[in-house]
mmCIF file of C-alpha atoms in Angstrom:
data_model
loop_
_atom_site.group_PDB
_atom_site.id
_atom_site.type_symbol
_atom_site.label_atom_id
_atom_site.label_comp_id
_atom_site.label_asym_id
_atom_site.label_seq_id
_atom_site.Cartn_x
_atom_site.Cartn_y
_atom_site.Cartn_z
ATOM 1 C CA UNK A 1 -6.047 49.070 125.120
ATOM 2 C CA UNK A 2 -5.332 48.450 121.405
ATOM 3 C CA UNK A 3 -6.549 51.012 118.930
ATOM 4 C CA UNK A 4 -9.352 49.983 116.621
ATOM 5 C CA UNK A 5 -9.733 50.461 112.902
ATOM 6 C CA UNK A 6 -13.363 51.253 112.210
ATOM 7 C CA UNK A 7 -15.502 51.306 109.071
ATOM 8 C CA UNK A 8 -18.730 53.257 108.661
ATOM 9 C CA UNK A 9 -20.849 50.178 107.971
ATOM 10 C CA UNK A 10 -19.075 47.836 110.377
ATOM 11 C CA UNK A 11 -21.522 45.577 112.235
ATOM 12 C CA UNK A 12 -21.412 46.346 115.980
ATOM 13 C CA UNK A 13 -20.408 42.766 116.808
ATOM 14 C CA UNK A 14 -17.146 43.000 114.864
ATOM 15 C CA UNK A 15 -14.052 45.087 115.520
ATOM 16 C CA UNK A 16 -10.801 45.247 113.564
ATOM 17 C CA UNK A 17 -7.362 45.676 115.116
ATOM 18 C CA UNK A 18 -3.894 46.033 113.504
ATOM 19 C CA UNK A 19 -1.994 42.764 113.768
ATOM 20 C CA UNK A 20 0.894 44.458 115.606
ATOM 21 C CA UNK A 21 -1.464 45.095 118.509
ATOM 22 C CA UNK A 22 -2.786 41.585 119.069
ATOM 23 C CA UNK A 23 -1.248 38.357 120.419
ATOM 24 C CA UNK A 24 0.283 36.349 117.592
ATOM 25 C CA UNK A 25 -1.737 33.401 118.885
ATOM 26 C CA UNK A 26 -4.818 35.179 117.515
ATOM 27 C CA UNK A 27 -3.191 35.358 114.055
ATOM 28 C CA UNK A 28 -2.396 31.649 114.322
ATOM 29 C CA UNK A 29 -6.012 30.928 115.267
ATOM 30 C CA UNK A 30 -7.256 32.593 112.070
ATOM 31 C CA UNK A 31 -4.726 30.918 109.767
ATOM 32 C CA UNK A 32 -5.305 27.517 111.357
ATOM 33 C CA UNK A 33 -3.338 24.343 110.749
ATOM 34 C CA UNK A 34 -4.830 23.114 107.467
ATOM 35 C CA UNK A 35 -5.356 24.433 103.971
ATOM 36 C CA UNK A 36 -3.677 27.199 101.983
ATOM 37 C CA UNK A 37 -3.431 29.837 104.745
ATOM 38 C CA UNK A 38 -1.455 27.477 106.983
ATOM 39 C CA UNK A 39 0.979 26.663 104.176
ATOM 40 C CA UNK A 40 1.448 30.229 102.887
ATOM 41 C CA UNK A 41 1.221 32.560 105.889
ATOM 42 C CA UNK A 42 0.738 35.513 103.525
ATOM 43 C CA UNK A 43 4.215 35.138 102.006
ATOM 44 C CA UNK A 44 3.076 34.635 98.380
ATOM 45 C CA UNK A 45 4.032 38.160 97.335
ATOM 46 C CA UNK A 46 6.999 38.449 99.690
ATOM 47 C CA UNK A 47 9.431 35.591 99.268
ATOM 48 C CA UNK A 48 11.065 34.330 96.046
ATOM 49 C CA UNK A 49 9.788 31.116 94.552
ATOM 50 C CA UNK A 50 12.967 29.365 95.709
ATOM 51 C CA UNK A 51 11.845 30.000 99.280
ATOM 52 C CA UNK A 52 8.845 27.701 98.913
ATOM 53 C CA UNK A 53 11.102 24.875 99.996
ATOM 54 C CA UNK A 54 10.781 26.392 103.465
ATOM 55 C CA UNK A 55 8.621 24.575 105.977
ATOM 56 C CA UNK A 56 5.211 25.866 107.019
ATOM 57 C CA UNK A 57 6.696 26.667 110.426
ATOM 58 C CA UNK A 58 9.435 28.774 108.835
ATOM 59 C CA UNK A 59 6.898 30.718 106.770
ATOM 60 C CA UNK A 60 4.844 31.267 109.911
ATOM 61 C CA UNK A 61 7.946 32.641 111.647
ATOM 62 C CA UNK A 62 8.437 35.070 108.766
ATOM 63 C CA UNK A 63 4.928 36.462 109.219
ATOM 64 C CA UNK A 64 5.431 36.770 112.966
ATOM 65 C CA UNK A 65 8.660 38.685 112.338
ATOM 66 C CA UNK A 66 7.022 40.941 109.734
ATOM 67 C CA UNK A 67 4.233 41.795 112.154
ATOM 68 C CA UNK A 68 6.697 42.544 114.949
ATOM 69 C CA UNK A 69 8.905 44.722 112.738
ATOM 70 C CA UNK A 70 6.273 46.325 110.495
ATOM 71 C CA UNK A 71 5.757 50.052 110.838
ATOM 72 C CA UNK A 72 2.528 49.821 108.846
ATOM 73 C CA UNK A 73 0.924 46.491 108.090
ATOM 74 C CA UNK A 74 1.190 43.718 107.193
ATOM 75 C CA UNK A 75 -2.403 43.074 108.174
ATOM 76 C CA UNK A 76 -5.515 43.443 110.283
ATOM 77 C CA UNK A 77 -7.399 40.995 112.486
ATOM 78 C CA UNK A 78 -11.201 41.011 112.864
ATOM 79 C CA UNK A 79 -12.811 39.979 116.145
ATOM 80 C CA UNK A 80 -16.269 38.840 117.153
ATOM 81 C CA UNK A 81 -16.107 39.656 120.839
ATOM 82 C CA UNK A 82 -12.803 38.145 121.926
ATOM 83 C CA UNK A 83 -12.730 35.567 119.118
ATOM 84 C CA UNK A 84 -10.441 36.264 116.120
ATOM 85 C CA UNK A 85 -12.502 35.612 112.977
ATOM 86 C CA UNK A 86 -10.553 37.000 110.013
ATOM 87 C CA UNK A 87 -7.358 38.424 108.537
ATOM 88 C CA UNK A 88 -6.766 40.981 105.797
ATOM 89 C CA UNK A 89 -3.317 41.694 104.338
ATOM 90 C CA UNK A 90 -2.833 45.410 103.655
ATOM 91 C CA UNK A 91 0.408 47.362 103.441
ATOM 92 C CA UNK A 92 2.486 49.591 101.150
ATOM 93 C CA UNK A 93 3.350 47.909 97.839
ATOM 94 C CA UNK A 94 7.163 48.137 98.327
ATOM 95 C CA UNK A 95 6.765 45.486 101.046
ATOM 96 C CA UNK A 96 5.489 43.066 98.373
ATOM 97 C CA UNK A 97 8.405 42.454 95.973
ATOM 98 C CA UNK A 98 6.601 39.641 94.185
ATOM 99 C CA UNK A 99 3.598 41.772 93.276
ATOM 100 C CA UNK A 100 5.021 43.322 90.070
ATOM 101 C CA UNK A 101 5.684 39.816 88.698
ATOM 102 C CA UNK A 102 1.998 38.941 88.737
ATOM 103 C CA UNK A 103 0.425 39.419 85.312
ATOM 104 C CA UNK A 104 -2.779 40.960 86.641
ATOM 105 C CA UNK A 105 -0.706 43.647 88.363
ATOM 106 C CA UNK A 106 1.936 44.132 85.675
ATOM 107 C CA UNK A 107 -0.665 44.519 82.926
ATOM 108 C CA UNK A 108 -3.525 46.055 84.900
ATOM 109 C CA UNK A 109 -2.256 48.486 87.496
ATOM 110 C CA UNK A 110 -2.166 52.079 86.230
ATOM 111 C CA UNK A 111 0.546 52.826 88.812
ATOM 112 C CA UNK A 112 3.740 50.994 87.876
ATOM 113 C CA UNK A 113 6.112 52.625 90.379
ATOM 114 C CA UNK A 114 6.393 49.770 92.847
ATOM 115 C CA UNK A 115 8.802 51.720 95.045
ATOM 116 C CA UNK A 116 6.122 54.302 95.834
ATOM 117 C CA UNK A 117 5.206 53.705 99.485
ATOM 118 C CA UNK A 118 2.097 55.875 99.174
ATOM 119 C CA UNK A 119 0.450 53.154 97.074
ATOM 120 C CA UNK A 120 -0.921 50.360 99.255
ATOM 121 C CA UNK A 121 -2.249 46.939 98.291
ATOM 122 C CA UNK A 122 -4.939 44.700 99.763
ATOM 123 C CA UNK A 123 -3.846 41.215 98.748
ATOM 124 C CA UNK A 124 -5.360 38.503 100.922
ATOM 125 C CA UNK A 125 -8.295 37.583 103.161
ATOM 126 C CA UNK A 126 -8.472 34.633 105.524
ATOM 127 C CA UNK A 127 -11.759 33.797 107.214
ATOM 128 C CA UNK A 128 -12.044 30.427 108.968
ATOM 129 C CA UNK A 129 -14.897 28.283 107.660
ATOM 130 C CA UNK A 130 -16.921 28.619 110.871
ATOM 131 C CA UNK A 131 -17.067 32.402 110.462
ATOM 132 C CA UNK A 132 -17.839 32.740 106.752
ATOM 133 C CA UNK A 133 -21.013 34.206 105.218
ATOM 134 C CA UNK A 134 -21.239 36.811 107.948
ATOM 135 C CA UNK A 135 -19.665 39.734 106.100
ATOM 136 C CA UNK A 136 -16.277 39.448 107.805
ATOM 137 C CA UNK A 137 -14.413 40.032 104.539
ATOM 138 C CA UNK A 138 -16.435 43.152 103.790
ATOM 139 C CA UNK A 139 -15.744 44.597 107.235
ATOM 140 C CA UNK A 140 -12.033 43.923 106.773
ATOM 141 C CA UNK A 141 -11.991 45.514 103.301
ATOM 142 C CA UNK A 142 -13.538 48.722 104.637
ATOM 143 C CA UNK A 143 -11.210 48.737 107.629
ATOM 144 C CA UNK A 144 -8.201 48.217 105.340
ATOM 145 C CA UNK A 145 -9.138 51.356 103.405
ATOM 146 C CA UNK A 146 -9.472 53.352 106.633
ATOM 147 C CA UNK A 147 -6.173 51.995 107.975
ATOM 148 C CA UNK A 148 -4.267 52.763 104.775
ATOM 149 C CA UNK A 149 -5.626 56.287 104.612
ATOM 150 C CA UNK A 150 -4.793 56.942 108.269
ATOM 151 C CA UNK A 151 -1.200 55.874 107.588
ATOM 152 C CA UNK A 152 -0.539 58.071 104.582
ATOM 153 C CA UNK A 153 -1.752 56.061 101.596
ATOM 154 C CA UNK A 154 -2.432 58.068 98.453
ATOM 155 C CA UNK A 155 -3.862 55.052 96.604
ATOM 156 C CA UNK A 156 -5.211 51.705 97.791
ATOM 157 C CA UNK A 157 -5.232 48.921 95.213
ATOM 158 C CA UNK A 158 -6.887 45.493 95.219
ATOM 159 C CA UNK A 159 -7.123 42.590 92.757
ATOM 160 C CA UNK A 160 -10.670 41.330 92.900
ATOM 161 C CA UNK A 161 -12.048 38.014 91.705
ATOM 162 C CA UNK A 162 -15.312 38.155 89.734
ATOM 163 C CA UNK A 163 -17.155 34.865 90.393
ATOM 164 C CA UNK A 164 -19.796 35.786 87.800
ATOM 165 C CA UNK A 165 -17.164 35.517 85.063
ATOM 166 C CA UNK A 166 -16.375 31.873 85.837
ATOM 167 C CA UNK A 167 -18.553 28.796 85.817
ATOM 168 C CA UNK A 168 -17.353 27.718 89.255
ATOM 169 C CA UNK A 169 -14.954 29.358 91.685
ATOM 170 C CA UNK A 170 -13.582 27.250 94.546
ATOM 171 C CA UNK A 171 -13.595 29.027 97.892
ATOM 172 C CA UNK A 172 -9.806 28.766 98.005
ATOM 173 C CA UNK A 173 -9.578 30.964 94.891
ATOM 174 C CA UNK A 174 -11.418 33.838 96.560
ATOM 175 C CA UNK A 175 -8.575 34.778 98.908
ATOM 176 C CA UNK A 176 -7.842 38.080 97.045
ATOM 177 C CA UNK A 177 -11.421 39.252 97.722
ATOM 178 C CA UNK A 178 -14.279 39.671 95.260
ATOM 179 C CA UNK A 179 -15.123 42.533 92.917
ATOM 180 C CA UNK A 180 -18.517 43.094 94.560
ATOM 181 C CA UNK A 181 -16.990 43.205 98.040
ATOM 182 C CA UNK A 182 -14.462 45.831 96.979
ATOM 183 C CA UNK A 183 -17.152 47.854 95.233
ATOM 184 C CA UNK A 184 -19.131 47.981 98.467
ATOM 185 C CA UNK A 185 -15.969 49.201 100.223
ATOM 186 C CA UNK A 186 -15.691 52.097 97.767
ATOM 187 C CA UNK A 187 -13.222 50.735 95.212
ATOM 188 C CA UNK A 188 -13.738 51.258 91.499
ATOM 189 C CA UNK A 189 -12.536 49.012 88.711
ATOM 190 C CA UNK A 190 -9.621 50.503 86.761
ATOM 191 C CA UNK A 191 -8.615 47.498 84.631
ATOM 192 C CA UNK A 192 -9.802 43.990 83.723
ATOM 193 C CA UNK A 193 -6.637 42.050 82.750
ATOM 194 C CA UNK A 194 -8.613 38.784 82.588
ATOM 195 C CA UNK A 195 -12.362 38.155 82.461
ATOM 196 C CA UNK A 196 -12.409 37.009 86.079
ATOM 197 C CA UNK A 197 -9.869 39.385 87.658
ATOM 198 C CA UNK A 198 -10.074 43.140 88.075
ATOM 199 C CA UNK A 199 -7.634 45.737 89.320
ATOM 200 C CA UNK A 200 -9.550 48.024 91.675
ATOM 201 C CA UNK A 201 -8.528 51.243 93.371
ATOM 202 C CA UNK A 202 -9.466 53.984 95.761
ATOM 203 C CA UNK A 203 -7.530 57.176 95.081
ATOM 204 C CA UNK A 204 -7.448 59.638 97.948
ATOM 205 C CA UNK A 205 -5.428 62.050 95.808
ATOM 206 C CA UNK A 206 -8.532 62.658 93.692
ATOM 207 C CA UNK A 207 -10.490 64.056 96.592
#
């Protein structure tokens, strides 16, 4: 029986399980075959830009390998009953070599030691269209905090989008998660590198 990652406000109908403990077919079901998730497979912060000549199938194989080999992370899967309904990428920052190159992180994160495995990052949410507007992302954000803390995180960092700061935000641009969602999960804003993007943290080392 796989262990569950729980959050205090998690709706009873949803449960969250580490990706290492579920069939990879359930990960594939969440990412689907169309759109950005199926062409990225959560490799945006992991592989060099030169690697984007790889096929979608090759990127998918990388994620499958990372899940199989990962001690902690790279993500969580949310279920409604037996149906996989969402993915959240969460893991120590050293596993994300491309993260320091992103301007929002390089200019906004107060913690610039990217070799520190006690600092974790929440970087991506995938919720299939049929399961949106049900709070799946919020459940995953809370579960990601619990999972990181249980596995030794000192800090959990996220890079929220603030839809109120832009005239129109396509759904595809919300994959990092929203500021309001992270606030509800207990994060606080620590920097605003751009009007529409915030660096947000939970620091367990502050009690």
